[in-house]
């Protein structure tokens, strides 16, 4: 008889964050440094939840808050500030946030991020280092520049961000998921990098799922599956979707902001 107990096999970490259903969730597509469009969108959404007398609202940002656009630092300033009364802010980790965090930890090993909008993000913090600067400077000096200019709360908020959220029957991810897998079998590549591809472009319905990542000039919806990344940094168009997770009713409503002085609702 053995006196040694077999250790249980390690389980894969869950990327899902379960949120008790609020009265409404407003999912907001990829912002990409467009603080102006985000401000305009939140004003439209605030008018909606006020008119409907919602007292428990979640603003759910689907990731890719930063890069490409000019005001990434200002977007993160806004999202780490206190939310309005009755409102909770929740941010998913997008692939651009993941690249940003990797760069902050090891700049010399993650220079490729600068070619994917990272340069604009550094500029928004008042950092004007080029690839050649970083390769030439001692690593300690580069890290000193980053730590002096990027607020710790910005980095902490992104490091805490989940990759996926479930609330009621609804699921929210940055880049969709692999519809052939269970929730718990999804990988970071599936949820954050879209390894399985845009399920709406493939005409696949993955249930009540909302995601971004795959930019286009309009929303794509297949059944109850919606991709709401409308390429804000390039199109001047930001999209959000309201869902009511406490009910079995799948009714949704899209909101679109084109510029601060021109808004429309579908």
Short mmCIF file of N, CA and C in Angstrom, two decimals, residues 28-38 61-67 69 71 75 79 229 231-233 238:
data_model
loop_
_atom_site.label_atom_id
_atom_site.label_comp_id
_atom_site.label_asym_id
_atom_site.label_seq_id
_atom_site.Cartn_x
_atom_site.Cartn_y
_atom_site.Cartn_z
N UNK A 28 -18.52 47.97 -25.95
CA UNK A 28 -17.96 49.01 -26.81
C UNK A 28 -16.81 48.43 -27.60
N UNK A 29 -16.84 48.63 -28.92
CA UNK A 29 -15.84 48.06 -29.81
C UNK A 29 -14.48 48.72 -29.67
N UNK A 30 -13.55 48.28 -30.50
CA UNK A 30 -12.15 48.69 -30.42
C UNK A 30 -12.00 50.21 -30.56
N UNK A 31 -11.45 50.86 -29.54
CA UNK A 31 -11.31 52.32 -29.50
C UNK A 31 -10.02 52.78 -30.20
N UNK A 32 -8.95 52.06 -30.01
CA UNK A 32 -7.65 52.34 -30.64
C UNK A 32 -7.23 53.81 -30.53
N UNK A 33 -7.21 54.29 -29.29
CA UNK A 33 -6.66 55.63 -29.06
C UNK A 33 -7.53 56.78 -29.49
N UNK A 34 -8.80 56.55 -29.79
CA UNK A 34 -9.70 57.63 -30.21
C UNK A 34 -10.52 58.10 -29.01
N UNK A 35 -9.90 58.90 -28.17
CA UNK A 35 -10.56 59.44 -26.98
C UNK A 35 -11.77 60.27 -27.36
N UNK A 36 -11.72 60.98 -28.49
CA UNK A 36 -12.84 61.82 -28.90
C UNK A 36 -14.08 60.99 -29.18
N UNK A 37 -13.91 59.88 -29.90
CA UNK A 37 -15.05 59.02 -30.22
C UNK A 37 -15.58 58.32 -28.97
N UNK A 38 -14.67 57.94 -28.08
CA UNK A 38 -15.12 57.28 -26.85
C UNK A 38 -15.95 58.24 -26.00
N UNK A 61 -15.61 47.30 -22.28
CA UNK A 61 -14.74 47.67 -23.40
C UNK A 61 -14.07 46.39 -23.89
N UNK A 62 -14.20 46.10 -25.17
CA UNK A 62 -13.82 44.80 -25.71
C UNK A 62 -12.33 44.66 -26.02
N UNK A 63 -11.51 45.60 -25.57
CA UNK A 63 -10.08 45.50 -25.80
C UNK A 63 -9.63 46.34 -26.98
N UNK A 64 -8.31 46.39 -27.19
CA UNK A 64 -7.70 47.28 -28.18
C UNK A 64 -8.13 48.72 -27.95
N UNK A 65 -7.93 49.14 -26.71
CA UNK A 65 -8.19 50.53 -26.35
C UNK A 65 -7.09 51.44 -26.87
N UNK A 66 -5.92 50.86 -27.08
CA UNK A 66 -4.73 51.65 -27.38
C UNK A 66 -4.22 51.37 -28.79
N UNK A 67 -3.16 52.12 -29.15
CA UNK A 67 -2.43 51.96 -30.42
C UNK A 67 -3.18 52.58 -31.59
N UNK A 69 -4.42 55.16 -32.91
CA UNK A 69 -4.96 56.51 -32.73
C UNK A 69 -4.03 57.36 -31.87
N UNK A 71 -4.49 59.15 -28.94
CA UNK A 71 -4.71 59.48 -27.54
C UNK A 71 -4.87 58.26 -26.64
N UNK A 75 -7.12 57.76 -23.18
CA UNK A 75 -8.16 56.73 -23.05
C UNK A 75 -7.97 55.97 -21.74
N UNK A 79 -10.40 55.59 -18.39
CA UNK A 79 -10.94 54.31 -17.94
C UNK A 79 -10.46 53.91 -16.55
N UNK A 229 -16.29 45.68 -34.19
CA UNK A 229 -15.12 46.54 -34.46
C UNK A 229 -15.33 47.20 -35.81
N UNK A 231 -13.43 49.78 -36.91
CA UNK A 231 -12.20 50.46 -37.32
C UNK A 231 -12.12 51.92 -36.94
N UNK A 232 -12.39 52.24 -35.67
CA UNK A 232 -12.51 53.64 -35.24
C UNK A 232 -11.33 54.50 -35.66
N UNK A 233 -10.12 53.98 -35.54
CA UNK A 233 -8.94 54.82 -35.82
C UNK A 233 -8.86 55.21 -37.29
N UNK A 238 -17.15 54.50 -34.26
CA UNK A 238 -17.09 53.62 -33.10
C UNK A 238 -18.48 53.05 -32.84
#
